[in-house]
Coordinates of C-alpha atoms and ligand atoms in Angstrom, one line a residue:
M1 CA 0.2 0.0 -0.2
F2 CA 3.1 2.4 0.8
K3 CA 4.4 1.9 -2.5
E4 CA 1.1 2.1 -4.2
N5 CA 0.5 5.6 -2.4
L6 CA 3.9 7.0 -3.1
R7 CA 3.6 6.3 -7.0
R8 CA -0.1 7.7 -7.1
T9 CA 0.9 10.9 -5.3
A10 CA 4.0 11.1 -7.5
E11 CA 2.0 11.0 -10.5
V12 CA -0.9 13.4 -9.7
K13 CA 1.7 16.0 -8.6
G14 CA 4.2 14.9 -11.7
T15 CA 7.1 14.9 -9.3
R16 CA 9.8 12.3 -8.3
I17 CA 11.2 14.3 -5.8
V18 CA 11.3 13.4 -2.0
L19 CA 12.3 16.0 0.5
A20 CA 14.9 15.0 3.0
L21 CA 13.9 17.9 6.1
D22 CA 17.2 17.4 8.2
L23 CA 16.4 21.0 9.9
Q24 CA 18.5 21.3 13.2
G25 CA 18.8 24.3 15.4
G26 CA 21.3 22.4 17.9
I27 CA 18.5 23.6 20.4
Y28 CA 19.8 20.9 23.2
T29 CA 23.4 22.8 22.7
K30 CA 22.0 26.0 24.1
P31 CA 20.5 27.0 27.5
K32 CA 17.5 25.4 28.5
S33 CA 15.9 28.9 29.2
M34 CA 16.3 29.2 25.2
R35 CA 14.8 26.2 23.8
A36 CA 11.2 26.6 24.1
E37 CA 11.8 29.7 21.4
L38 CA 14.1 28.0 19.7
K39 CA 12.0 25.1 18.9
Q40 CA 9.5 27.2 17.7
E41 CA 11.4 28.9 15.3
L42 CA 12.6 25.6 14.0
L43 CA 8.9 24.6 13.7
A44 CA 8.1 27.4 12.0
K45 CA 10.8 26.9 9.6
A46 CA 9.9 23.3 8.7
Y47 CA 6.1 24.3 7.9
N48 CA 7.4 27.4 5.8
I49 CA 9.8 24.9 3.6
I50 CA 6.9 22.0 3.2
S51 CA 4.1 24.5 2.5
E52 CA 6.4 26.4 0.1
V53 CA 7.5 23.1 -1.8
E54 CA 4.6 21.1 -1.3
S55 CA 3.5 21.0 -5.2
Y56 CA 7.3 19.7 -6.2
I57 CA 7.5 16.7 -3.7
A58 CA 5.8 13.5 -3.5
A59 CA 7.2 12.8 0.3
V60 CA 9.1 14.2 3.3
K61 CA 11.9 12.5 4.8
I62 CA 12.3 13.1 8.3
G63 CA 15.3 11.6 10.3
L64 CA 16.9 12.3 13.7
P65 CA 18.3 15.8 13.6
L66 CA 14.9 17.0 13.1
V67 CA 13.3 14.9 15.5
L68 CA 15.6 15.4 18.3
D69 CA 15.0 19.4 18.5
V70 CA 11.4 19.5 18.0
G71 CA 9.8 15.9 19.4
L72 CA 7.7 13.4 18.1
D73 CA 4.7 15.5 19.2
S74 CA 5.7 18.2 17.1
V75 CA 6.5 16.0 14.2
D76 CA 2.9 14.5 14.8
Q77 CA 1.6 17.8 13.8
I78 CA 3.2 18.3 10.8
I79 CA 2.3 14.9 9.4
S80 CA -1.0 15.8 10.2
S81 CA -1.0 19.1 8.9
F82 CA 0.5 17.8 5.1
K83 CA -1.4 14.6 5.0
P84 CA -2.4 13.5 2.6
K85 CA -0.7 16.1 0.1
M86 CA 2.5 14.0 0.7
L87 CA 3.9 10.7 2.5
F88 CA 6.1 11.0 5.5
I89 CA 9.3 8.7 5.6
C90 CA 11.2 8.3 8.8
D91 CA 14.7 7.9 8.3
F92 CA 16.0 6.3 11.6
K93 CA 18.5 3.8 9.8
T94 CA 17.3 1.5 12.3
A95 CA 19.9 -0.9 12.9
D96 CA 19.2 -3.1 16.0
V97 CA 17.8 -6.2 17.0
G98 CA 14.0 -7.0 15.5
F99 CA 12.3 -6.3 18.8
I100 CA 13.9 -2.9 19.4
N101 CA 13.6 -1.9 15.6
K102 CA 9.8 -2.9 15.5
L103 CA 9.2 -1.1 19.0
V104 CA 10.9 2.0 17.2
A105 CA 9.0 1.2 13.8
N106 CA 5.1 1.1 16.0
Q107 CA 6.0 5.0 17.6
V108 CA 6.7 6.1 14.2
F109 CA 4.0 4.8 12.2
S110 CA 2.0 5.6 15.6
I111 CA 2.2 9.5 14.8
G112 CA 1.7 9.2 10.9
F113 CA 4.7 8.0 9.2
D114 CA 4.4 5.8 6.0
A115 CA 7.5 4.3 5.5
I116 CA 10.8 3.4 7.7
I117 CA 14.1 3.0 6.7
V118 CA 16.3 0.1 8.0
H119 CA 19.5 -1.0 7.6
P120 CA 19.0 -4.5 6.2
M121 CA 22.7 -5.4 7.4
V122 CA 21.3 -6.7 10.8
G123 CA 19.6 -9.7 9.0
V124 CA 16.0 -10.7 8.2
V125 CA 15.1 -13.1 11.0
E126 CA 14.7 -11.2 14.5
G127 CA 16.5 -8.1 12.9
I128 CA 14.0 -6.3 9.9
K129 CA 11.5 -8.7 9.3
P130 CA 9.6 -8.0 12.5
V131 CA 9.6 -4.3 10.9
S132 CA 7.9 -5.2 7.7
E133 CA 5.6 -7.6 9.3
L134 CA 4.1 -4.8 11.3
A135 CA 4.5 -2.4 8.5
H136 CA 2.5 -4.6 5.9
N137 CA -0.1 -5.3 8.5
L138 CA -0.5 -1.4 9.6
G139 CA -0.4 -0.6 5.3
K140 CA 3.0 0.8 6.1
G141 CA 6.3 0.3 4.2
V142 CA 10.0 -0.4 4.6
L143 CA 12.8 0.8 2.8
A144 CA 16.1 -1.3 2.8
V145 CA 19.5 0.9 2.6
C146 CA 21.5 -1.3 0.2
A147 CA 24.8 0.9 -0.6
M148 CA 25.4 4.5 0.9
T149 CA 26.4 7.9 -0.6
H150 CA 29.7 8.4 1.1
L151 CA 33.4 7.8 0.3
G152 CA 33.4 5.4 3.3
A153 CA 30.7 3.3 2.0
Q154 CA 32.9 1.8 -0.4
S155 CA 35.3 0.5 2.4
F156 CA 32.5 -2.0 3.5
L157 CA 29.1 -1.3 2.7
N158 CA 28.7 -1.2 -0.8
K159 CA 31.0 -4.1 -0.9
H160 CA 27.8 -6.0 0.2
F161 CA 25.3 -4.3 -2.1
K162 CA 24.1 -7.4 -3.6
E163 CA 23.8 -9.5 -0.4
L164 CA 21.9 -6.9 1.2
L165 CA 19.4 -6.4 -1.8
K166 CA 18.7 -10.2 -1.2
L167 CA 18.2 -9.7 2.9
A168 CA 16.0 -6.9 1.6
C169 CA 14.0 -8.9 -0.4
E170 CA 13.8 -11.7 1.9
A171 CA 12.7 -9.7 4.5
E172 CA 9.8 -8.1 2.0
A173 CA 11.2 -4.6 2.2
D174 CA 9.0 -2.4 -0.1
G175 CA 12.2 -0.9 -1.6
F176 CA 15.7 0.0 -1.5
I177 CA 18.0 3.1 -0.6
L178 CA 20.4 3.6 -3.3
P179 CA 23.5 6.2 -3.8
A180 CA 23.2 8.9 -6.7
T181 CA 27.0 9.2 -6.1
Y182 CA 27.6 5.7 -7.3
P183 CA 24.8 5.1 -9.9
E184 CA 26.8 1.7 -10.9
Y185 CA 24.6 0.4 -8.1
I186 CA 21.1 1.6 -9.0
S187 CA 21.6 0.2 -12.7
E188 CA 22.6 -3.2 -11.2
A189 CA 19.7 -3.2 -8.7
R190 CA 17.2 -2.5 -11.7
R191 CA 18.5 -4.8 -13.7
L192 CA 18.6 -7.7 -10.9
Y193 CA 14.9 -6.5 -9.5
R194 CA 12.9 -4.9 -12.1
D195 CA 9.7 -4.0 -10.2
A196 CA 11.5 -2.5 -7.1
L197 CA 11.2 0.7 -6.0
I198 CA 14.0 2.3 -5.5
M199 CA 14.9 5.9 -3.9
S200 CA 18.3 7.5 -4.2
P201 CA 20.2 10.1 -2.1
G202 CA 23.0 12.2 -3.5
V203 CA 22.0 14.3 -5.8
G204 CA 22.5 18.4 -5.6
A205 CA 24.7 19.0 -1.9
Q206 CA 26.4 15.5 -2.4
G207 CA 27.2 16.3 -5.9
A208 CA 25.3 14.0 -8.5
A209 CA 23.5 15.6 -10.9
Y210 CA 19.6 16.0 -11.0
G211 CA 18.4 13.2 -12.9
S212 CA 21.1 11.2 -12.9
A213 CA 19.8 8.4 -10.3
I214 CA 16.6 8.3 -12.3
K215 CA 18.5 7.9 -15.4
A216 CA 20.3 5.0 -13.9
G217 CA 17.0 3.6 -12.8
A218 CA 15.7 5.1 -9.7
D219 CA 12.3 6.0 -9.1
F220 CA 13.0 9.0 -6.9
E221 CA 15.4 11.3 -5.9
I222 CA 16.0 12.8 -2.3
V223 CA 17.1 16.1 -2.3
G224 CA 17.9 18.2 1.6
R225 CA 20.3 20.8 1.8
A226 CA 19.9 22.2 -1.9
I227 CA 16.4 22.8 -1.1
Y228 CA 16.1 23.3 2.5
D229 CA 19.1 25.8 2.9
A230 CA 17.9 27.5 -0.5
S231 CA 17.5 30.9 0.0
N232 CA 13.9 30.2 -2.2
P233 CA 13.2 26.7 -1.7
R234 CA 10.0 26.8 -3.6
K235 CA 12.4 27.9 -7.1
V236 CA 15.3 25.7 -6.1
A237 CA 12.4 22.7 -5.9
E238 CA 10.7 23.8 -8.8
D239 CA 14.0 23.9 -10.8
V240 CA 14.8 20.4 -9.5
V241 CA 11.6 19.0 -10.8
K242 CA 12.3 20.8 -13.9
A243 CA 16.1 19.5 -14.5
V244 CA 15.0 15.8 -13.6
E245 CA 12.3 15.9 -16.5
E246 CA 14.7 17.1 -18.9
A247 CA 17.3 14.7 -17.8
V248 CA 14.9 11.8 -18.1
K249 CA 13.7 13.3 -21.5
Q250 CA 17.5 13.4 -22.8
G251 CA 17.8 9.8 -21.6
Ligands
XMP1 P1 21.3 16.4 1.0 O1 20.9 17.1 1.9 O2 23.0 15.7 1.1 O3 20.6 14.9 1.8 O4 20.8 16.2 0.0 C1 20.9 13.9 1.9 C2 19.7 13.0 2.6 O5 19.6 11.6 2.5 C3 20.2 11.2 3.5 N1 21.4 10.4 3.0 C4 21.1 8.5 2.7 N2 20.4 7.9 3.3 N3 21.8 6.2 2.5 C5 20.8 6.9 3.1 O6 19.9 5.8 3.4 C6 22.8 7.1 2.2 O7 23.3 6.9 1.4 C7 22.7 8.6 2.0 N4 23.2 9.4 1.9 C8 22.9 10.7 2.4 C9 21.1 12.0 4.5 O8 20.2 11.3 5.8 C10 19.9 13.1 4.2 O9 19.0 13.2 4.4

């Protein structure tokens, strides 16, 4: 259901962009007396950015930076304010034993997240399978990190990319997270798993060109800093959608 909802939303809006909303105010590094006000400022910023770009994005990905600063109640409010115009993906890259992964997933699904990102390297049985079982009972999704964007990922994680894809499939994950900075992994995953949902970070701030991951076989590109740090996020989001369309047209 998550996959279908995401694809439908993307098709209706004509976009294959997911916004990574990693806003952070370092609120807990500040004196306690300042925190409430800073939290309100950060929340206002989050609302403004999503409102500005909502017609250009299919989903918002929220991870620890924002959750740790504003808390789950505030994230709950953000999600309720913008659903069903977009989906929400929780990026905690969960990598614990299944019992704990499932506790975490249950919390984030309960406040309205549509999917959660996990590390399949912890294994299927008593690892990520409990998360996918819970997710599917609730009509939610699980996305598995099978290779990463940064240089250090090449020294270990990315070497095991095919095994990670296999573990993700065994656990019935709904999709793979694969790096735009190493498009060869995207092409290979697409070749091996024709119908898989593939989402790729790494475009924009991390250097890969907009549209490059989709050209390699991804369904969605995840964009963070390039949009939320821009002086005009709406304009950047619009340009990114156009650049992706153009790149895809050119093949
Ligand atoms: P930027 O600001 O670089 O944000 O556009 C990228 C977002 O994607 C996340 N990220 C990754 N997530 N595998 C993942 O699952 C990766 O290889 C990877 N690289 C970046 C990052 O957390 C940020 O939200």
